[in-house]
Amino acid sequence: MTDLRTHAAEIAEQFSDHLDVSADEVEERLESLVSEYRVPVDEARRSVVNSYLDEAGIDRDELGGGAGGNEQTLLNDIDEDEQWVDVRAKVVELWEPRSDAIAQVGLLGDESGRMKFVSFTTSELPELEEGTSYALGNVVTDEYQGNFSVKLNRTTSITELDEDIEVGDDSTSVEGALVDIQSGSGLIKRCPEEGCTRVLQNGRCSEHGNVEGEFDLRIKAVLDDGDEVHEVIFNREMTEELTGIELDEAKQMAMDALDTTIVEEEMRGDLVGYYYRVTGPTLGRYVLANEVERLSDPTDAEELLVKARSM
Ligand SMILES: [Zn+2]
């Protein structure tokens, strides 16, 4: 969802009791002001809201702060983009925002699981505190590549709760044939900048440029259970357990071969075609492995690969 889209959805929602106006229509008007007339977004928003106030014949005070009376939703039940919902959740973790436009970013948790949240600087909301539980009214759901999150916005109401919300274990188990290992697996280098840990591409971090990377092990694997595929990430510890190849050994292999990709190739040869059961929390579409078990003898790896490629 673009920034304009967020504004448009908010405005359409604010006027939903007064006018028959769609988010698309609002977005078009915002878009025209911003792109054609180079009006700053905030000003465009004010101007569009004012014109709708005129059209509806109401004062700004009569405008609700969005909706109110949204459906109270569990985080794990969120499966649609651009829905206005109320949630009760605890701030499980705060992360370092990567852009000035973002005031806060982190993880919310409730009894059903965890979900990323974002609040924007322009919304000027009070800061949420890690470990505190809140009732959050009027947040918007967002979807990016199958991963859901919620966005706090200027109409969001924040009420601190006395109760301590128990954050549920959203760990899941998947099993199936390991049909592929994705690029960026094996011996990798991560950005050493504080709080970054991005995987370097050709020695470059997309945020910090050329840096002296730190070696790490990781596997991004695809498990196929016959009906659907699951993407699984193994961190260093789990990769070592799964492959029996430790970080020092992997570095030595890469040094001997003058090529780091040899580690990924070696792991591919060891793993593809076997059945595994993997358990761990989910983050978006990924299962983050914290338990793994090999279930059976190898299947016909070639046949599986053909199948994997056809998906
Ligand atoms: Zn970096």
Short mmCIF file of N, CA, C and O in Angstrom, two decimals, residues 48-126:
data_model
loop_
_atom_site.label_atom_id
_atom_site.label_comp_id
_atom_site.label_asym_id
_atom_site.label_seq_id
_atom_site.Cartn_x
_atom_site.Cartn_y
_atom_site.Cartn_z
N VAL A 48 -8.20 17.87 0.11
CA VAL A 48 -9.21 16.88 -0.29
C VAL A 48 -10.25 16.71 0.83
O VAL A 48 -11.45 16.68 0.58
N VAL A 49 -9.76 16.65 2.08
CA VAL A 49 -10.69 16.51 3.21
C VAL A 49 -11.64 17.71 3.26
O VAL A 49 -12.85 17.56 3.43
N ASN A 50 -11.08 18.91 3.08
CA ASN A 50 -11.92 20.11 3.10
C ASN A 50 -12.99 20.08 2.03
O ASN A 50 -14.14 20.45 2.27
N SER A 51 -12.62 19.62 0.83
CA SER A 51 -13.61 19.62 -0.23
C SER A 51 -14.71 18.59 0.05
O SER A 51 -15.88 18.81 -0.26
N TYR A 52 -14.34 17.48 0.69
CA TYR A 52 -15.37 16.49 1.06
C TYR A 52 -16.25 17.02 2.21
O TYR A 52 -17.45 16.74 2.26
N LEU A 53 -15.63 17.80 3.12
CA LEU A 53 -16.42 18.40 4.20
C LEU A 53 -17.49 19.32 3.61
O LEU A 53 -18.65 19.28 4.00
N ASP A 54 -17.06 20.12 2.62
CA ASP A 54 -18.01 21.00 1.93
C ASP A 54 -19.13 20.19 1.29
O ASP A 54 -20.31 20.51 1.43
N GLU A 55 -18.69 19.17 0.56
CA GLU A 55 -19.64 18.34 -0.17
C GLU A 55 -20.67 17.71 0.78
O GLU A 55 -21.85 17.62 0.46
N ALA A 56 -20.19 17.29 1.95
CA ALA A 56 -21.09 16.63 2.90
C ALA A 56 -21.86 17.64 3.74
O ALA A 56 -22.81 17.30 4.44
N GLY A 57 -21.42 18.89 3.68
CA GLY A 57 -22.05 19.93 4.47
C GLY A 57 -21.88 19.73 5.97
O GLY A 57 -22.78 19.94 6.76
N ILE A 58 -20.72 19.27 6.38
CA ILE A 58 -20.46 19.06 7.80
C ILE A 58 -19.18 19.76 8.23
O ILE A 58 -18.36 20.14 7.39
N ASP A 59 -19.05 19.92 9.54
CA ASP A 59 -17.83 20.49 10.10
C ASP A 59 -16.83 19.40 10.40
O ASP A 59 -17.18 18.24 10.59
N ARG A 60 -15.59 19.81 10.49
CA ARG A 60 -14.52 18.87 10.79
C ARG A 60 -14.80 18.09 12.09
O ARG A 60 -14.49 16.90 12.18
N ASP A 61 -15.40 18.80 13.07
CA ASP A 61 -15.66 18.17 14.37
C ASP A 61 -16.62 17.00 14.27
O ASP A 61 -16.59 16.07 15.08
N GLU A 62 -17.48 17.07 13.26
CA GLU A 62 -18.48 16.01 13.13
C GLU A 62 -17.90 14.75 12.50
O GLU A 62 -18.54 13.72 12.41
N LEU A 63 -16.69 14.91 12.01
CA LEU A 63 -16.04 13.78 11.36
C LEU A 63 -15.51 12.83 12.41
O LEU A 63 -14.81 13.24 13.32
N GLY A 64 -15.84 11.56 12.30
CA GLY A 64 -15.30 10.58 13.24
C GLY A 64 -13.81 10.47 13.02
O GLY A 64 -13.29 10.87 12.00
N GLY A 65 -13.14 9.92 14.01
CA GLY A 65 -11.71 9.69 13.83
C GLY A 65 -11.49 8.42 13.03
O GLY A 65 -10.80 7.53 13.47
N GLY A 66 -12.07 8.31 11.88
CA GLY A 66 -12.02 7.06 11.13
C GLY A 66 -13.32 6.36 11.35
O GLY A 66 -14.37 6.90 11.06
N ALA A 67 -13.31 5.19 11.93
CA ALA A 67 -14.56 4.49 12.09
C ALA A 67 -15.00 4.39 13.54
O ALA A 67 -15.95 5.01 13.96
N GLY A 68 -14.26 3.67 14.34
CA GLY A 68 -14.76 3.32 15.66
C GLY A 68 -15.74 2.20 15.40
O GLY A 68 -16.35 2.14 14.33
N GLY A 69 -15.92 1.32 16.37
CA GLY A 69 -16.83 0.22 16.13
C GLY A 69 -16.33 -0.72 15.05
O GLY A 69 -17.12 -1.33 14.36
N ASN A 70 -15.01 -0.77 14.89
CA ASN A 70 -14.47 -1.79 13.99
C ASN A 70 -14.61 -3.13 14.67
O ASN A 70 -14.85 -3.23 15.87
N GLU A 71 -14.34 -4.14 13.90
CA GLU A 71 -14.33 -5.46 14.46
C GLU A 71 -13.06 -5.64 15.29
O GLU A 71 -11.97 -5.26 14.86
N GLN A 72 -13.23 -6.18 16.48
CA GLN A 72 -12.08 -6.55 17.31
C GLN A 72 -11.47 -7.82 16.70
O GLN A 72 -12.17 -8.81 16.55
N THR A 73 -10.20 -7.76 16.34
CA THR A 73 -9.62 -8.85 15.57
C THR A 73 -8.40 -9.44 16.28
O THR A 73 -7.64 -8.70 16.90
N LEU A 74 -8.26 -10.75 16.17
CA LEU A 74 -7.04 -11.39 16.62
C LEU A 74 -6.00 -11.26 15.51
O LEU A 74 -6.34 -11.34 14.33
N LEU A 75 -4.75 -11.08 15.92
CA LEU A 75 -3.71 -10.84 14.91
C LEU A 75 -3.64 -11.96 13.88
O LEU A 75 -3.51 -11.72 12.69
N ASN A 76 -3.77 -13.19 14.36
CA ASN A 76 -3.64 -14.32 13.43
C ASN A 76 -4.81 -14.43 12.46
O ASN A 76 -4.73 -15.15 11.47
N ASP A 77 -5.92 -13.74 12.77
CA ASP A 77 -7.09 -13.79 11.88
C ASP A 77 -7.00 -12.76 10.76
O ASP A 77 -7.85 -12.73 9.87
N ILE A 78 -6.00 -11.91 10.82
CA ILE A 78 -5.87 -10.89 9.77
C ILE A 78 -5.35 -11.56 8.49
O ILE A 78 -4.26 -12.11 8.46
N ASP A 79 -6.19 -11.53 7.47
CA ASP A 79 -5.77 -12.17 6.21
C ASP A 79 -6.24 -11.38 5.00
O ASP A 79 -6.38 -11.90 3.91
N GLU A 80 -6.52 -10.09 5.23
CA GLU A 80 -6.96 -9.26 4.13
C GLU A 80 -6.28 -7.90 4.22
O GLU A 80 -6.08 -7.37 5.30
N ASP A 81 -5.98 -7.37 3.06
CA ASP A 81 -5.32 -6.07 2.95
C ASP A 81 -6.33 -4.95 3.19
O ASP A 81 -7.51 -5.09 2.91
N GLU A 82 -5.85 -3.84 3.74
CA GLU A 82 -6.65 -2.61 3.82
C GLU A 82 -7.94 -2.75 4.60
O GLU A 82 -8.97 -2.19 4.24
N GLN A 83 -7.92 -3.53 5.67
CA GLN A 83 -9.09 -3.62 6.55
C GLN A 83 -8.85 -2.74 7.77
O GLN A 83 -7.74 -2.66 8.27
N TRP A 84 -9.90 -2.08 8.22
CA TRP A 84 -9.80 -1.28 9.45
C TRP A 84 -10.23 -2.15 10.61
O TRP A 84 -11.34 -2.67 10.61
N VAL A 85 -9.35 -2.34 11.56
CA VAL A 85 -9.65 -3.23 12.67
C VAL A 85 -9.20 -2.63 14.00
O VAL A 85 -8.42 -1.67 14.02
N ASP A 86 -9.73 -3.19 15.08
CA ASP A 86 -9.24 -2.88 16.43
C ASP A 86 -8.54 -4.12 16.96
O ASP A 86 -9.02 -5.23 16.75
N VAL A 87 -7.42 -3.92 17.62
CA VAL A 87 -6.73 -5.07 18.22
C VAL A 87 -6.36 -4.75 19.67
O VAL A 87 -6.26 -3.59 20.06
N ARG A 88 -6.23 -5.79 20.44
CA ARG A 88 -5.68 -5.68 21.79
C ARG A 88 -4.40 -6.49 21.77
O ARG A 88 -4.45 -7.69 21.53
N ALA A 89 -3.28 -5.83 22.02
CA ALA A 89 -2.02 -6.54 21.84
C ALA A 89 -0.93 -5.95 22.72
O ALA A 89 -1.01 -4.81 23.16
N LYS A 90 0.09 -6.78 22.93
CA LYS A 90 1.26 -6.33 23.69
C LYS A 90 2.38 -6.02 22.70
O LYS A 90 2.55 -6.70 21.70
N VAL A 91 3.15 -4.97 22.99
CA VAL A 91 4.33 -4.68 22.17
C VAL A 91 5.43 -5.65 22.60
O VAL A 91 6.00 -5.54 23.68
N VAL A 92 5.69 -6.64 21.76
CA VAL A 92 6.64 -7.69 22.09
C VAL A 92 8.06 -7.22 21.87
O VAL A 92 8.98 -7.52 22.62
N GLU A 93 8.25 -6.44 20.81
CA GLU A 93 9.60 -6.03 20.42
C GLU A 93 9.52 -4.73 19.66
O GLU A 93 8.61 -4.54 18.86
N LEU A 94 10.45 -3.84 19.91
CA LEU A 94 10.58 -2.65 19.06
C LEU A 94 11.87 -2.78 18.27
O LEU A 94 12.89 -3.21 18.80
N TRP A 95 11.80 -2.43 16.99
CA TRP A 95 13.00 -2.48 16.14
C TRP A 95 13.44 -1.06 15.82
O TRP A 95 12.69 -0.11 15.98
N GLU A 96 14.67 -0.96 15.35
CA GLU A 96 15.21 0.33 14.94
C GLU A 96 14.56 0.73 13.61
O GLU A 96 14.69 0.01 12.63
N PRO A 97 13.84 1.86 13.56
CA PRO A 97 13.28 2.26 12.26
C PRO A 97 14.39 2.53 11.25
O PRO A 97 15.44 3.05 11.62
N ARG A 98 14.16 2.14 10.00
CA ARG A 98 15.20 2.31 8.99
C ARG A 98 14.99 3.57 8.17
O ARG A 98 15.75 3.84 7.25
N SER A 99 13.96 4.33 8.49
CA SER A 99 13.70 5.54 7.71
C SER A 99 13.09 6.59 8.64
O SER A 99 12.41 6.26 9.61
N ASP A 100 13.35 7.84 8.34
CA ASP A 100 12.82 8.93 9.16
C ASP A 100 11.30 9.00 9.10
O ASP A 100 10.66 9.58 9.97
N ALA A 101 10.72 8.43 8.04
CA ALA A 101 9.27 8.47 7.88
C ALA A 101 8.58 7.56 8.89
O ALA A 101 7.39 7.69 9.15
N ILE A 102 9.35 6.62 9.45
CA ILE A 102 8.77 5.65 10.38
C ILE A 102 9.09 6.05 11.81
O ILE A 102 10.25 6.23 12.18
N ALA A 103 8.03 6.23 12.63
CA ALA A 103 8.23 6.60 14.02
C ALA A 103 8.58 5.36 14.84
O ALA A 103 9.50 5.37 15.64
N GLN A 104 7.80 4.30 14.65
CA GLN A 104 8.06 3.07 15.40
C GLN A 104 7.75 1.86 14.52
O GLN A 104 6.82 1.88 13.72
N VAL A 105 8.52 0.81 14.73
CA VAL A 105 8.27 -0.45 14.02
C VAL A 105 8.65 -1.58 14.96
O VAL A 105 9.57 -1.44 15.76
N GLY A 106 7.90 -2.67 14.91
CA GLY A 106 8.21 -3.78 15.80
C GLY A 106 7.17 -4.87 15.68
O GLY A 106 6.49 -4.97 14.66
N LEU A 107 7.07 -5.66 16.74
CA LEU A 107 6.14 -6.78 16.75
C LEU A 107 5.10 -6.59 17.84
O LEU A 107 5.43 -6.28 18.98
N LEU A 108 3.84 -6.79 17.46
CA LEU A 108 2.75 -6.87 18.42
C LEU A 108 2.43 -8.34 18.64
O LEU A 108 2.61 -9.16 17.74
N GLY A 109 1.93 -8.67 19.83
CA GLY A 109 1.52 -10.05 20.07
C GLY A 109 0.22 -10.10 20.83
O GLY A 109 -0.05 -9.24 21.67
N ASP A 110 -0.62 -11.09 20.50
CA ASP A 110 -1.80 -11.37 21.33
C ASP A 110 -1.90 -12.88 21.48
O ASP A 110 -0.96 -13.60 21.10
N GLU A 111 -3.02 -13.37 22.00
CA GLU A 111 -3.07 -14.81 22.27
C GLU A 111 -2.94 -15.67 21.01
O GLU A 111 -2.59 -16.82 21.07
N SER A 112 -3.19 -15.05 19.84
CA SER A 112 -3.18 -15.83 18.60
C SER A 112 -1.82 -15.84 17.91
O SER A 112 -1.57 -16.66 17.03
N GLY A 113 -0.95 -14.93 18.28
CA GLY A 113 0.35 -14.89 17.61
C GLY A 113 0.94 -13.49 17.57
O GLY A 113 0.59 -12.64 18.37
N ARG A 114 1.82 -13.29 16.60
CA ARG A 114 2.55 -12.02 16.51
C ARG A 114 2.38 -11.41 15.13
O ARG A 114 2.20 -12.13 14.15
N MET A 115 2.52 -10.10 15.07
CA MET A 115 2.46 -9.43 13.77
C MET A 115 3.24 -8.12 13.82
O MET A 115 3.25 -7.43 14.82
N LYS A 116 3.86 -7.84 12.69
CA LYS A 116 4.60 -6.58 12.58
C LYS A 116 3.65 -5.38 12.62
O LYS A 116 2.53 -5.46 12.12
N PHE A 117 4.09 -4.31 13.24
CA PHE A 117 3.33 -3.07 13.16
C PHE A 117 4.26 -1.92 12.79
O PHE A 117 5.46 -1.98 13.00
N VAL A 118 3.67 -0.90 12.21
CA VAL A 118 4.42 0.30 11.84
C VAL A 118 3.61 1.51 12.23
O VAL A 118 2.38 1.51 12.09
N SER A 119 4.25 2.54 12.76
CA SER A 119 3.56 3.83 12.88
C SER A 119 4.44 4.89 12.24
O SER A 119 5.67 4.81 12.29
N PHE A 120 3.80 5.85 11.58
CA PHE A 120 4.53 6.81 10.78
C PHE A 120 4.71 8.13 11.53
O PHE A 120 3.88 8.53 12.33
N THR A 121 5.82 8.77 11.25
CA THR A 121 6.15 10.03 11.90
C THR A 121 5.04 11.05 11.70
O THR A 121 4.68 11.78 12.63
N THR A 122 4.47 11.09 10.50
CA THR A 122 3.45 12.10 10.19
C THR A 122 2.18 11.91 11.02
O THR A 122 1.38 12.83 11.15
N SER A 123 1.97 10.71 11.57
CA SER A 123 0.75 10.46 12.34
C SER A 123 0.83 11.07 13.75
O SER A 123 -0.18 11.23 14.42
N GLU A 124 2.06 11.38 14.18
CA GLU A 124 2.28 12.04 15.48
C GLU A 124 1.56 11.35 16.63
O GLU A 124 0.84 11.98 17.40
N LEU A 125 1.75 10.05 16.73
CA LEU A 125 1.11 9.28 17.80
C LEU A 125 2.02 9.20 19.01
O LEU A 125 3.24 9.32 18.89
N PRO A 126 1.43 8.99 20.21
CA PRO A 126 2.29 8.73 21.37
C PRO A 126 3.08 7.44 21.15
O PRO A 126 2.63 6.54 20.45
#
